[in-house]
PDB file of N, CA and C in Angstrom:
ATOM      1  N   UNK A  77      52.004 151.703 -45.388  1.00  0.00           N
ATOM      2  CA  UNK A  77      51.306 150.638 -44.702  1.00  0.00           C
ATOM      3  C   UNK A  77      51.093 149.492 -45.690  1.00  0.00           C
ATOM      4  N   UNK A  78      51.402 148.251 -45.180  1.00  0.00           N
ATOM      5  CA  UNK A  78      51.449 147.262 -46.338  1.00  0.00           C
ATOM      6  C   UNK A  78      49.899 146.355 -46.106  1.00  0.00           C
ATOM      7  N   UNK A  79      49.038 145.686 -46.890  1.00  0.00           N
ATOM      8  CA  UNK A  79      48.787 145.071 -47.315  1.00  0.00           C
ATOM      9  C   UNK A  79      48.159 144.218 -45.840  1.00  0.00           C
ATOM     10  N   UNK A  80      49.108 143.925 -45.569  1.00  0.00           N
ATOM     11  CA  UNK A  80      48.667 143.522 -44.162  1.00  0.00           C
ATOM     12  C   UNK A  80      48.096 144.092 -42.933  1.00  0.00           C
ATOM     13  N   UNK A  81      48.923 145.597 -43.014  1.00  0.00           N
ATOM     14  CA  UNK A  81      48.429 146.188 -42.303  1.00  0.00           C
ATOM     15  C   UNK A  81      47.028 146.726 -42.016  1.00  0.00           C
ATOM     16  N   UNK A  82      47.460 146.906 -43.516  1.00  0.00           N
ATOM     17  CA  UNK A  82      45.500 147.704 -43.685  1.00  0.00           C
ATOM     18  C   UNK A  82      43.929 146.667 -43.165  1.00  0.00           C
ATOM     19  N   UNK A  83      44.629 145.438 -43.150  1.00  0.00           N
ATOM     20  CA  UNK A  83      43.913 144.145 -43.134  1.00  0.00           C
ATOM     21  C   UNK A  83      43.587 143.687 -41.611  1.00  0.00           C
ATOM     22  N   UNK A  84      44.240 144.014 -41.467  1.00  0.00           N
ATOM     23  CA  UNK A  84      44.383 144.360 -39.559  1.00  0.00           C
ATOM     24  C   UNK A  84      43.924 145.315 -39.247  1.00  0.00           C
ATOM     25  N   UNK A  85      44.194 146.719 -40.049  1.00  0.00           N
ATOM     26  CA  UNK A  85      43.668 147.878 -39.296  1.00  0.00           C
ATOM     27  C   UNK A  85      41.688 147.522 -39.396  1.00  0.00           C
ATOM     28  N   UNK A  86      41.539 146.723 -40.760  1.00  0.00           N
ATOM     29  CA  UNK A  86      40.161 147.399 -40.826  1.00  0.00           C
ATOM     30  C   UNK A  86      39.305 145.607 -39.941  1.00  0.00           C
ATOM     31  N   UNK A  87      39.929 144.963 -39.775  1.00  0.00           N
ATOM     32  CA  UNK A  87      39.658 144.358 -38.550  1.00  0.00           C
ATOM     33  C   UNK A  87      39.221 144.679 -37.234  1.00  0.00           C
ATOM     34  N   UNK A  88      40.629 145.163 -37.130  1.00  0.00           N
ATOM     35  CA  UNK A  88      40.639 146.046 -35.464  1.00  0.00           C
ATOM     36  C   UNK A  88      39.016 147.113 -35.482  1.00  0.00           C
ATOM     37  N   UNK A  89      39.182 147.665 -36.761  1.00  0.00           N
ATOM     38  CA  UNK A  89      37.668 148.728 -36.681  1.00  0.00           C
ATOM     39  C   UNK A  89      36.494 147.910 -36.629  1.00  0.00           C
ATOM     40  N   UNK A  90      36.525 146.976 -37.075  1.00  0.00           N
ATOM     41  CA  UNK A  90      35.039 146.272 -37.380  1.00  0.00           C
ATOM     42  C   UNK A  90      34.858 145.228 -36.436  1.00  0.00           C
ATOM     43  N   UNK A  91      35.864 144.880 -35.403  1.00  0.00           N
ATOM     44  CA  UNK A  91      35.286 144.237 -34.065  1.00  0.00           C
ATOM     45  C   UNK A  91      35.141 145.455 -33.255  1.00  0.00           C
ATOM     46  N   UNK A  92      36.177 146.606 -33.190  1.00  0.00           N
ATOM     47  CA  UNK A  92      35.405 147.810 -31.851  1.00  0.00           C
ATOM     48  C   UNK A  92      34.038 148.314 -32.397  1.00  0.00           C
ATOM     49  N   UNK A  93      33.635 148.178 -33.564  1.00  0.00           N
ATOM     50  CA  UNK A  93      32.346 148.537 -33.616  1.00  0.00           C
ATOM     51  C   UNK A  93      31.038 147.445 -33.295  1.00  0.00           C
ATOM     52  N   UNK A  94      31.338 146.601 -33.115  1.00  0.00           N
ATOM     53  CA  UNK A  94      30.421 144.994 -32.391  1.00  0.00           C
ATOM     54  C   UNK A  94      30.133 146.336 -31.272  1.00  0.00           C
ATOM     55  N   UNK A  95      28.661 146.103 -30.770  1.00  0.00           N
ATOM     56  CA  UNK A  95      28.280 146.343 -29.430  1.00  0.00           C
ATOM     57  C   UNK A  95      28.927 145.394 -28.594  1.00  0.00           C
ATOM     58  N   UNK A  96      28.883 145.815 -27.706  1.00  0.00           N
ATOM     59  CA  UNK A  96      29.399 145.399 -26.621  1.00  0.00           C
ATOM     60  C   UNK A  96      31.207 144.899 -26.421  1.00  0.00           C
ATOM     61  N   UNK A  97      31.633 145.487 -27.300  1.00  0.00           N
ATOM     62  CA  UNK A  97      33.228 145.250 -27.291  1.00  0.00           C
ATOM     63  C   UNK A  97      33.796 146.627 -26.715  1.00  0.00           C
ATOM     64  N   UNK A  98      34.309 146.891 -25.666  1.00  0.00           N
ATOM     65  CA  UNK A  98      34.847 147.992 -25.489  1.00  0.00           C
ATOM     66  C   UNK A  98      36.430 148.126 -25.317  1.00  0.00           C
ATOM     67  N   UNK A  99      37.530 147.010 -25.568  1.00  0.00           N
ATOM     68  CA  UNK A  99      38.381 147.396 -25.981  1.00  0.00           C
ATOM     69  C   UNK A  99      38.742 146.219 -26.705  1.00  0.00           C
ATOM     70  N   UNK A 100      40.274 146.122 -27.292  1.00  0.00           N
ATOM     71  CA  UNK A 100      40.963 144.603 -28.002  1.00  0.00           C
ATOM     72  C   UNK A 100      42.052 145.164 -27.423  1.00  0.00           C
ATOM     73  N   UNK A 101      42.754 144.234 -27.083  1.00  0.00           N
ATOM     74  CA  UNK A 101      44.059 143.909 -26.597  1.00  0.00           C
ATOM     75  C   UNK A 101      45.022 142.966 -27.724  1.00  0.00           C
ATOM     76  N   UNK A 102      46.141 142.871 -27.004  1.00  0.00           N
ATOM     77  CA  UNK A 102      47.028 142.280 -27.937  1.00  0.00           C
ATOM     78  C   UNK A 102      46.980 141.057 -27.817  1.00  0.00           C
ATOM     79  N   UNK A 103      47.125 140.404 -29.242  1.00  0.00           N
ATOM     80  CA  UNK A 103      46.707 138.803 -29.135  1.00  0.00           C
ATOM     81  C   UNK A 103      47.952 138.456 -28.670  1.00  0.00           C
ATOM     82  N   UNK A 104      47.805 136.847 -28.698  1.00  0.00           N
ATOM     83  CA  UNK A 104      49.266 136.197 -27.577  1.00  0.00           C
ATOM     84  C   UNK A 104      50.163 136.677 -28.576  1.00  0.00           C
ATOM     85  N   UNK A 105      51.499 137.065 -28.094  1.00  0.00           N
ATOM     86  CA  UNK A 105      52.492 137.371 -28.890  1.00  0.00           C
ATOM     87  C   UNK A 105      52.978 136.018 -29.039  1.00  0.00           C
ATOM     88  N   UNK A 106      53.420 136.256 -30.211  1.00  0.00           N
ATOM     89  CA  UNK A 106      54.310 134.809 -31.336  1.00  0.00           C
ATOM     90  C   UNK A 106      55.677 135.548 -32.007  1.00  0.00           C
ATOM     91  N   UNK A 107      56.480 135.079 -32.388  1.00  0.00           N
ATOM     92  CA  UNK A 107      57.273 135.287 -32.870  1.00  0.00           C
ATOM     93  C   UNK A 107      57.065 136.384 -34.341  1.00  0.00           C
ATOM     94  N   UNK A 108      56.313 136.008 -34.587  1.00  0.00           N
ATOM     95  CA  UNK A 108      55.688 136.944 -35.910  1.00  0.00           C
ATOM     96  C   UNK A 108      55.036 138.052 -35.609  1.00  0.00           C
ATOM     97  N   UNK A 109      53.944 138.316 -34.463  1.00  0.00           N
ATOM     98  CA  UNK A 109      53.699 139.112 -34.069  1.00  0.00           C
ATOM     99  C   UNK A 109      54.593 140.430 -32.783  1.00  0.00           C
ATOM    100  N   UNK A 110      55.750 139.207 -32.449  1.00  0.00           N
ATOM    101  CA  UNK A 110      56.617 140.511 -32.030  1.00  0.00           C
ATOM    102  C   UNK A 110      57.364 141.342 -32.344  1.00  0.00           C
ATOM    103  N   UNK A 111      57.679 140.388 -34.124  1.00  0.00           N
ATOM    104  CA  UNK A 111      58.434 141.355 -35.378  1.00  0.00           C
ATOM    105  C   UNK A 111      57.729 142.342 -35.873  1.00  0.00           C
ATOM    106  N   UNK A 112      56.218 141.475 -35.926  1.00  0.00           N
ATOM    107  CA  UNK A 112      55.421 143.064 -36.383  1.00  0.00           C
ATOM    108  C   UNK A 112      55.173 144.396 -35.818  1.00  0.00           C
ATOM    109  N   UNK A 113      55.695 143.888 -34.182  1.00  0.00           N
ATOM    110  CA  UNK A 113      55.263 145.061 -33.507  1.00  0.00           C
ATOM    111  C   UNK A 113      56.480 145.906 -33.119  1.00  0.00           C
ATOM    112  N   UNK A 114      57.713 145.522 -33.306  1.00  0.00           N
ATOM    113  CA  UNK A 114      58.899 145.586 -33.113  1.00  0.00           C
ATOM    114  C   UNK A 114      58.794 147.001 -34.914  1.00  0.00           C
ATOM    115  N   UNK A 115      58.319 146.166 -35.531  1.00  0.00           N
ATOM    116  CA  UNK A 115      58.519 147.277 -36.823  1.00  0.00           C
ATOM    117  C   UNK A 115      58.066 148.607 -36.940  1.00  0.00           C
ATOM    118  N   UNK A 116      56.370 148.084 -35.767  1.00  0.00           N
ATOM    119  CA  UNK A 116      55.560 149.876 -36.410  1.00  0.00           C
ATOM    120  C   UNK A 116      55.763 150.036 -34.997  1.00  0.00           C
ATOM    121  N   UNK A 117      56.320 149.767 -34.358  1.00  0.00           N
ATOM    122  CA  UNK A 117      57.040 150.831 -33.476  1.00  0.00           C
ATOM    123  C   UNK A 117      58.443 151.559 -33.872  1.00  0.00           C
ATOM    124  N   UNK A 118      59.760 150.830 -34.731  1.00  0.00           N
ATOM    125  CA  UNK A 118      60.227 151.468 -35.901  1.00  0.00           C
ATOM    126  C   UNK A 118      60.100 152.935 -36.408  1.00  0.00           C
ATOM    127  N   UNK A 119      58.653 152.395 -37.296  1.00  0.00           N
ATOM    128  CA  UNK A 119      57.992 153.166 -38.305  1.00  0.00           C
ATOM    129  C   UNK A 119      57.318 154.065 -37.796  1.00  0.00           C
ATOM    130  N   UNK A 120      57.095 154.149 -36.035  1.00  0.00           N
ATOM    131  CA  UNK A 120      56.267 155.138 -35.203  1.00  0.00           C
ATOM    132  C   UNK A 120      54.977 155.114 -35.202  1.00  0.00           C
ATOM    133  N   UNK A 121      54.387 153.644 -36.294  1.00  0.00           N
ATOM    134  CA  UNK A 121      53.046 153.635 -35.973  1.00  0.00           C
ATOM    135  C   UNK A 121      52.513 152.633 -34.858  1.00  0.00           C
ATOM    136  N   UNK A 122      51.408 152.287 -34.256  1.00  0.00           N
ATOM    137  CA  UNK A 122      51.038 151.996 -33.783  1.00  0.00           C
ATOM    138  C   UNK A 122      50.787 150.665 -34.030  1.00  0.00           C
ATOM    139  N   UNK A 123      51.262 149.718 -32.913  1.00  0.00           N
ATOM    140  CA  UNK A 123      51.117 148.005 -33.253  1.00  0.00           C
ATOM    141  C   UNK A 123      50.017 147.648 -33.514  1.00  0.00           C
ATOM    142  N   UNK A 124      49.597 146.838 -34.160  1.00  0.00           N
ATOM    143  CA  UNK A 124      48.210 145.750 -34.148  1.00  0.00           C
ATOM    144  C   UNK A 124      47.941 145.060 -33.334  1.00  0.00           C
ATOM    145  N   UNK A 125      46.598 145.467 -32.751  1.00  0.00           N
ATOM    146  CA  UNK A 125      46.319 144.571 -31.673  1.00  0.00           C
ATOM    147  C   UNK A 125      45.611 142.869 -31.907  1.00  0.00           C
ATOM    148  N   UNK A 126      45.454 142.362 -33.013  1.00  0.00           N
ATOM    149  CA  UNK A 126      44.959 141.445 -33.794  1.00  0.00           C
ATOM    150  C   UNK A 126      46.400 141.010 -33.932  1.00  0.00           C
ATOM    151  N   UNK A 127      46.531 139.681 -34.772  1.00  0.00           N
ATOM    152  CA  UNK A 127      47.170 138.705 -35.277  1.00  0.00           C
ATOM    153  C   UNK A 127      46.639 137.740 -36.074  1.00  0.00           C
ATOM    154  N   UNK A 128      47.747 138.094 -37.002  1.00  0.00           N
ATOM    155  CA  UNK A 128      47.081 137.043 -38.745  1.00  0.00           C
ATOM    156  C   UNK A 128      48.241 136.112 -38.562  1.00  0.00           C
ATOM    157  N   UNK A 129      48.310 134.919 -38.470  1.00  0.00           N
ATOM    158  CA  UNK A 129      49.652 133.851 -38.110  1.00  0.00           C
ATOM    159  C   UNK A 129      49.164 132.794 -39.265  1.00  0.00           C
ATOM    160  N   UNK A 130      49.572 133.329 -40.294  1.00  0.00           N
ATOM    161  CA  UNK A 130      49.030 132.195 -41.734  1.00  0.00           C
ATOM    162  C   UNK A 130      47.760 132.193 -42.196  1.00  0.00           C
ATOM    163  N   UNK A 131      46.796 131.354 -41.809  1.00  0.00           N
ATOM    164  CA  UNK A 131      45.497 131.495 -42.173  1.00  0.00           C
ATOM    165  C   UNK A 131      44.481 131.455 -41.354  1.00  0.00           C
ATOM    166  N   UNK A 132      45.201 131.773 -39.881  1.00  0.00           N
ATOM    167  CA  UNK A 132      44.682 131.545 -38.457  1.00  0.00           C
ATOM    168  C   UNK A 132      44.542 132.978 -37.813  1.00  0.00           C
ATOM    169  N   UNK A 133      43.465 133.911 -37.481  1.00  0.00           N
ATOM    170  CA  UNK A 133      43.540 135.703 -37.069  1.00  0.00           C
ATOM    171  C   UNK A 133      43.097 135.045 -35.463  1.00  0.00           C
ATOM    172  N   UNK A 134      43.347 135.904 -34.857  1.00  0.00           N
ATOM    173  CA  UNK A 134      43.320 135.832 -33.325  1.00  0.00           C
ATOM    174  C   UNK A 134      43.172 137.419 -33.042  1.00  0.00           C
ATOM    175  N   UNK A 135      41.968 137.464 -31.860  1.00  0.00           N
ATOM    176  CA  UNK A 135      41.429 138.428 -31.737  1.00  0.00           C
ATOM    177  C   UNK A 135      41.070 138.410 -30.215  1.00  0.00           C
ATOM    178  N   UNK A 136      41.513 139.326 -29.374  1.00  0.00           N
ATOM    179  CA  UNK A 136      41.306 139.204 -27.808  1.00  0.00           C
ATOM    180  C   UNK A 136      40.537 140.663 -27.349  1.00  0.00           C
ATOM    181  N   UNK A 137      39.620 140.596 -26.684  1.00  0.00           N
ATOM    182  CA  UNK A 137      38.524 141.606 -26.658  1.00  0.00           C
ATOM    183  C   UNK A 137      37.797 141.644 -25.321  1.00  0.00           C
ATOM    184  N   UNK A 138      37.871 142.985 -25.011  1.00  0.00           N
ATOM    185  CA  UNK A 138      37.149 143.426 -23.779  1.00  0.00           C
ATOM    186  C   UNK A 138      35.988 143.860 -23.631  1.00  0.00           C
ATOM    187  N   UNK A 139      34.692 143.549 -22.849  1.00  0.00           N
ATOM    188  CA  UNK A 139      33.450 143.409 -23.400  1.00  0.00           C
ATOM    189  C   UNK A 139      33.432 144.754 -22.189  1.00  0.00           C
ATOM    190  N   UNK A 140      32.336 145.192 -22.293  1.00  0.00           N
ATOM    191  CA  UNK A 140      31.450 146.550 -21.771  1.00  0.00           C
ATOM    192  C   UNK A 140      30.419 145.855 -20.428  1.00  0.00           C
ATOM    193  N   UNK A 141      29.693 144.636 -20.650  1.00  0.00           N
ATOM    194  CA  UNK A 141      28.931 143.980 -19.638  1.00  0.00           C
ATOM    195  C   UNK A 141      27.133 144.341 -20.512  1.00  0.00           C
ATOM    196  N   UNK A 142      27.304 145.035 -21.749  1.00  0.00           N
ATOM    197  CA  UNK A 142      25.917 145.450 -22.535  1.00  0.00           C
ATOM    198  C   UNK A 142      25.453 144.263 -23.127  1.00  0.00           C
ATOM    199  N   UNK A 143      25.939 143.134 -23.401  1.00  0.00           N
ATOM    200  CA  UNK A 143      25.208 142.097 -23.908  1.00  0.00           C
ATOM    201  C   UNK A 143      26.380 141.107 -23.361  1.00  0.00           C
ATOM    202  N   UNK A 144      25.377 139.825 -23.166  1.00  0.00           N
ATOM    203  CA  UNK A 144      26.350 138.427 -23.130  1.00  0.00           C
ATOM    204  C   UNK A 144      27.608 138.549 -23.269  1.00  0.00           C
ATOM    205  N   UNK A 145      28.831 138.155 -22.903  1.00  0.00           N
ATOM    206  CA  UNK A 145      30.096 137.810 -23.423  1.00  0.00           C
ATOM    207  C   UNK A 145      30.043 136.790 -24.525  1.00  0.00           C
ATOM    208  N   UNK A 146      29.409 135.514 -24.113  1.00  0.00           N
ATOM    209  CA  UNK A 146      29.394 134.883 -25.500  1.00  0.00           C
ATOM    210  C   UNK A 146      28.766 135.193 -26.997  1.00  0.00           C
ATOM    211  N   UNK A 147      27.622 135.832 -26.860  1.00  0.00           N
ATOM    212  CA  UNK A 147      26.956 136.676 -27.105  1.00  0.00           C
ATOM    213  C   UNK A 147      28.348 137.734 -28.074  1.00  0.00           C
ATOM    214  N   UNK A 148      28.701 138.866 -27.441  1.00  0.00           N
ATOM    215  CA  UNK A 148      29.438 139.811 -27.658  1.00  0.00           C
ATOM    216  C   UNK A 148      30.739 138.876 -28.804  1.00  0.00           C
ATOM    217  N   UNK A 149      31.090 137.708 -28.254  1.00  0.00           N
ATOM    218  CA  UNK A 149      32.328 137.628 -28.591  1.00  0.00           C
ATOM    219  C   UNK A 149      32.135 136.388 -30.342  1.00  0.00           C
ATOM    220  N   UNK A 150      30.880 136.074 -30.047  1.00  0.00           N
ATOM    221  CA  UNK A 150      30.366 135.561 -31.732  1.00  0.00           C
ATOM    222  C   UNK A 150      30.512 136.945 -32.732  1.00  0.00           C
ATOM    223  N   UNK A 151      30.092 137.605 -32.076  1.00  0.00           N
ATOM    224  CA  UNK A 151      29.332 138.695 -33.250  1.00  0.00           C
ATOM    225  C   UNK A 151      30.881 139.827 -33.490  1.00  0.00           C
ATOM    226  N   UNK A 152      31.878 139.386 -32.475  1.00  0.00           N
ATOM    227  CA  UNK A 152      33.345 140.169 -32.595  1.00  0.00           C
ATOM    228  C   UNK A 152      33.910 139.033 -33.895  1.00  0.00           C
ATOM    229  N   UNK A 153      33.371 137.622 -34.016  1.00  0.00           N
ATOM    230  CA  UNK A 153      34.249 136.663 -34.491  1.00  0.00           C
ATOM    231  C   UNK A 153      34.011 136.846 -36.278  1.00  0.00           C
ATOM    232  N   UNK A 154      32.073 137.395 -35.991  1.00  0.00           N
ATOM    233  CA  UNK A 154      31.822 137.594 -37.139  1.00  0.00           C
ATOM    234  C   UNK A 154      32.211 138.821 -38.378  1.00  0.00           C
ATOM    235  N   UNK A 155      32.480 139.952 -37.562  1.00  0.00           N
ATOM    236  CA  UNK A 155      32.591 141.236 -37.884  1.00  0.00           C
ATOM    237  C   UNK A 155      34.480 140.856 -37.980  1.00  0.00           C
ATOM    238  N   UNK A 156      35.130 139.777 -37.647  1.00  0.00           N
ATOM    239  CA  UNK A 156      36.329 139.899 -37.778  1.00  0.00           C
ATOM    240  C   UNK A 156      36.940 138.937 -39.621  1.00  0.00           C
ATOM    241  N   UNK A 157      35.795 138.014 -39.431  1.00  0.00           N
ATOM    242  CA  UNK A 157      35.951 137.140 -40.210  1.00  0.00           C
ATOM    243  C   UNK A 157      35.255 137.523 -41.784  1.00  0.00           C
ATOM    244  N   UNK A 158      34.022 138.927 -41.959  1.00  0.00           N
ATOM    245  CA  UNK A 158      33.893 139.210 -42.722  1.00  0.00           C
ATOM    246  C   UNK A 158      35.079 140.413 -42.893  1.00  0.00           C
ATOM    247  N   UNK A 159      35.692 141.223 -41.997  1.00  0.00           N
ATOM    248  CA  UNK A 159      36.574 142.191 -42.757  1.00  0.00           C
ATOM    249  C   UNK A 159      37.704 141.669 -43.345  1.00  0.00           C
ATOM    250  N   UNK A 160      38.530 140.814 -43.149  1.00  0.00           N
ATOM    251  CA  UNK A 160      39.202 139.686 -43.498  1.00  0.00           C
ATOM    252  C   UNK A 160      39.219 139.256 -44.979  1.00  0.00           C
ATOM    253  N   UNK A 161      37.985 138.976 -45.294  1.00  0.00           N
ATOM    254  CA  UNK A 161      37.549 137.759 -46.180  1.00  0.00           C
ATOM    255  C   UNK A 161      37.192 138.682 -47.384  1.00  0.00           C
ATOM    256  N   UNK A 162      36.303 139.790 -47.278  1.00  0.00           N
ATOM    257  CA  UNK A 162      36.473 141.480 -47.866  1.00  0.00           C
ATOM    258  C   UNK A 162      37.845 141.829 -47.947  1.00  0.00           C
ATOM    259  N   UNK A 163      38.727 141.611 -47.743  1.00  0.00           N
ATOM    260  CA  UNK A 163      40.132 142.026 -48.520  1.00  0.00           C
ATOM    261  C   UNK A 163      40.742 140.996 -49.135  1.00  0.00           C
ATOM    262  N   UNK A 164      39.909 139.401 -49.012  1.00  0.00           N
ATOM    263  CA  UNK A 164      40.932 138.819 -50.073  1.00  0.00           C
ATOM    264  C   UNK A 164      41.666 137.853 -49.258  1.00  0.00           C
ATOM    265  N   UNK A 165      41.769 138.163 -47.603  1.00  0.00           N
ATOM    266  CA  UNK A 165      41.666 137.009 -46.608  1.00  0.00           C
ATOM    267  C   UNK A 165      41.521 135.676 -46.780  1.00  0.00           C
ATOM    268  N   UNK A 166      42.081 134.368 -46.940  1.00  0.00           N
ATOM    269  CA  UNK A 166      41.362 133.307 -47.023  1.00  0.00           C
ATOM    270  C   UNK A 166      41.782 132.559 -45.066  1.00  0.00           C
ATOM    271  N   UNK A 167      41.080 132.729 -44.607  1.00  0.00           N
ATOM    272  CA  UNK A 167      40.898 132.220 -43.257  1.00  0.00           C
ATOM    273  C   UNK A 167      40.655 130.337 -42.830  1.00  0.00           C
ATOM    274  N   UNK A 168      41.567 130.028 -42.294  1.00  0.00           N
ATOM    275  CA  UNK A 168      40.975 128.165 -41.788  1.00  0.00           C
ATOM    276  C   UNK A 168      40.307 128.732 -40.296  1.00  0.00           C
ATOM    277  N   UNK A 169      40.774 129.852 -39.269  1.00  0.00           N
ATOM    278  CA  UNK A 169      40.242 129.832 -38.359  1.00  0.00           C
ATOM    279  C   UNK A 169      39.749 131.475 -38.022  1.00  0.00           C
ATOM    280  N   UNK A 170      39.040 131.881 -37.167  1.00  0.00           N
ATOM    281  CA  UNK A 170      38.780 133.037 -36.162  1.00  0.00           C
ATOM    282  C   UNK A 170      38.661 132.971 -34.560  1.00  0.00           C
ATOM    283  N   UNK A 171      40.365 132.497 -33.704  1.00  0.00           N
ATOM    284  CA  UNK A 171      40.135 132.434 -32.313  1.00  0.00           C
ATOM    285  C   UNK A 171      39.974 133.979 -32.232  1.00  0.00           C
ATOM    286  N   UNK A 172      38.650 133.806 -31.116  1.00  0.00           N
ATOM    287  CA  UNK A 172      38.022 135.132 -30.393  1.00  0.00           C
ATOM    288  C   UNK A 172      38.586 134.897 -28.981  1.00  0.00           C
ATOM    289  N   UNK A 173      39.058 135.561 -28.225  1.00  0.00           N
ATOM    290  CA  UNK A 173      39.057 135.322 -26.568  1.00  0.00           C
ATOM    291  C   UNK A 173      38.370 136.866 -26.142  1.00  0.00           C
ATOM    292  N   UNK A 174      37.869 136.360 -24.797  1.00  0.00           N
ATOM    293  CA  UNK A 174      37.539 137.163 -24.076  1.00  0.00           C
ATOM    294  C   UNK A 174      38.365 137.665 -22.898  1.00  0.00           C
ATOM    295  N   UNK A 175      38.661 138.647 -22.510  1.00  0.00           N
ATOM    296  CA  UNK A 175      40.189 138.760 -22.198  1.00  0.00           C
ATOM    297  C   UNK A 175      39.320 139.437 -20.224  1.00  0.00           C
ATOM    298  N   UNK A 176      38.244 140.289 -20.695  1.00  0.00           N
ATOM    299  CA  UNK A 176      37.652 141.080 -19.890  1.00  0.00           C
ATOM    300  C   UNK A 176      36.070 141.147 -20.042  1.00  0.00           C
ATOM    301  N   UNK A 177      35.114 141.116 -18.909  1.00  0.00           N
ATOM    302  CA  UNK A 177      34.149 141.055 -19.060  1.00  0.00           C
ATOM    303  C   UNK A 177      33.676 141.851 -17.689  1.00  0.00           C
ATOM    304  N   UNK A 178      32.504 143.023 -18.694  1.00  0.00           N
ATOM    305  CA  UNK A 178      32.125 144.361 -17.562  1.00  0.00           C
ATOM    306  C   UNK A 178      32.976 145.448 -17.446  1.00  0.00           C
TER     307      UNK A 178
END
C-alpha cells in the first residue's frame, strides 16, 4: 500500500467516525481517480472512496439524520482535513458533499 493509500485509508476512517456520517461514497470520478481504482481492483484491494486530485481531497458522505447535515458535514470536513495534514498532507481545499441525508 503506497503512501497514498494509507492517506486515504486513514481519512476514509476518521470521517466514518464523525457522528452522524453513516456511509462515504465515491467521490466524482476523474481521470486519476479511475486509475486508482482500476489498480486496487488489480491488486484485489478495495478502491478509495475519497479523492486526493493534487492539493484538492473530495469527500462525499451519507448522513444517519442524528445531527444536522450541515452540521454533520463540517465536522466530516474537519476530521478529513486533520487526518490529511497528520500525514504530511499539504491541502488548498476540503470539498465535503452530502450525497444522502437520513
Amino acid at each position: 500500500m503506497s503512501t497514498t493509500d494509507d492517506t486515504l485509508a486513514a481519512v476514509e476512517q476518521a470521517v466514518l467516525a464523525v457522528p452522524g456520517v453513516a456511509e462515504l461514497y465515491r467521490a466524482r470520478p476523474t481521470v486519476g481517480s479511475a486509475v486508482a481504482a482500476v489498480r486496487s481492483l488489480a491488486s484485489g484491494s478495495a478502491p478509495t472512496r475519497v479523492a486526493l486530485e493534487g492539493d484538492v481531497l473530495r469527500v462525499v458522505i451519507g448522513t444517519d439524520g442524528s445531527r444536522p447535515a450541515p452540521e454533520t458535514a463540517h465536522a466530516a470536513h474537519l476530521a478529513a482535513y486533520e487526518a490529511a495534514t497528520a500525514r504530511g498532507v499539504e491541502l488548498s481545499r476540503v470539498d465535503v458533499r452530502v450525497a444522502r441525508i437520513g
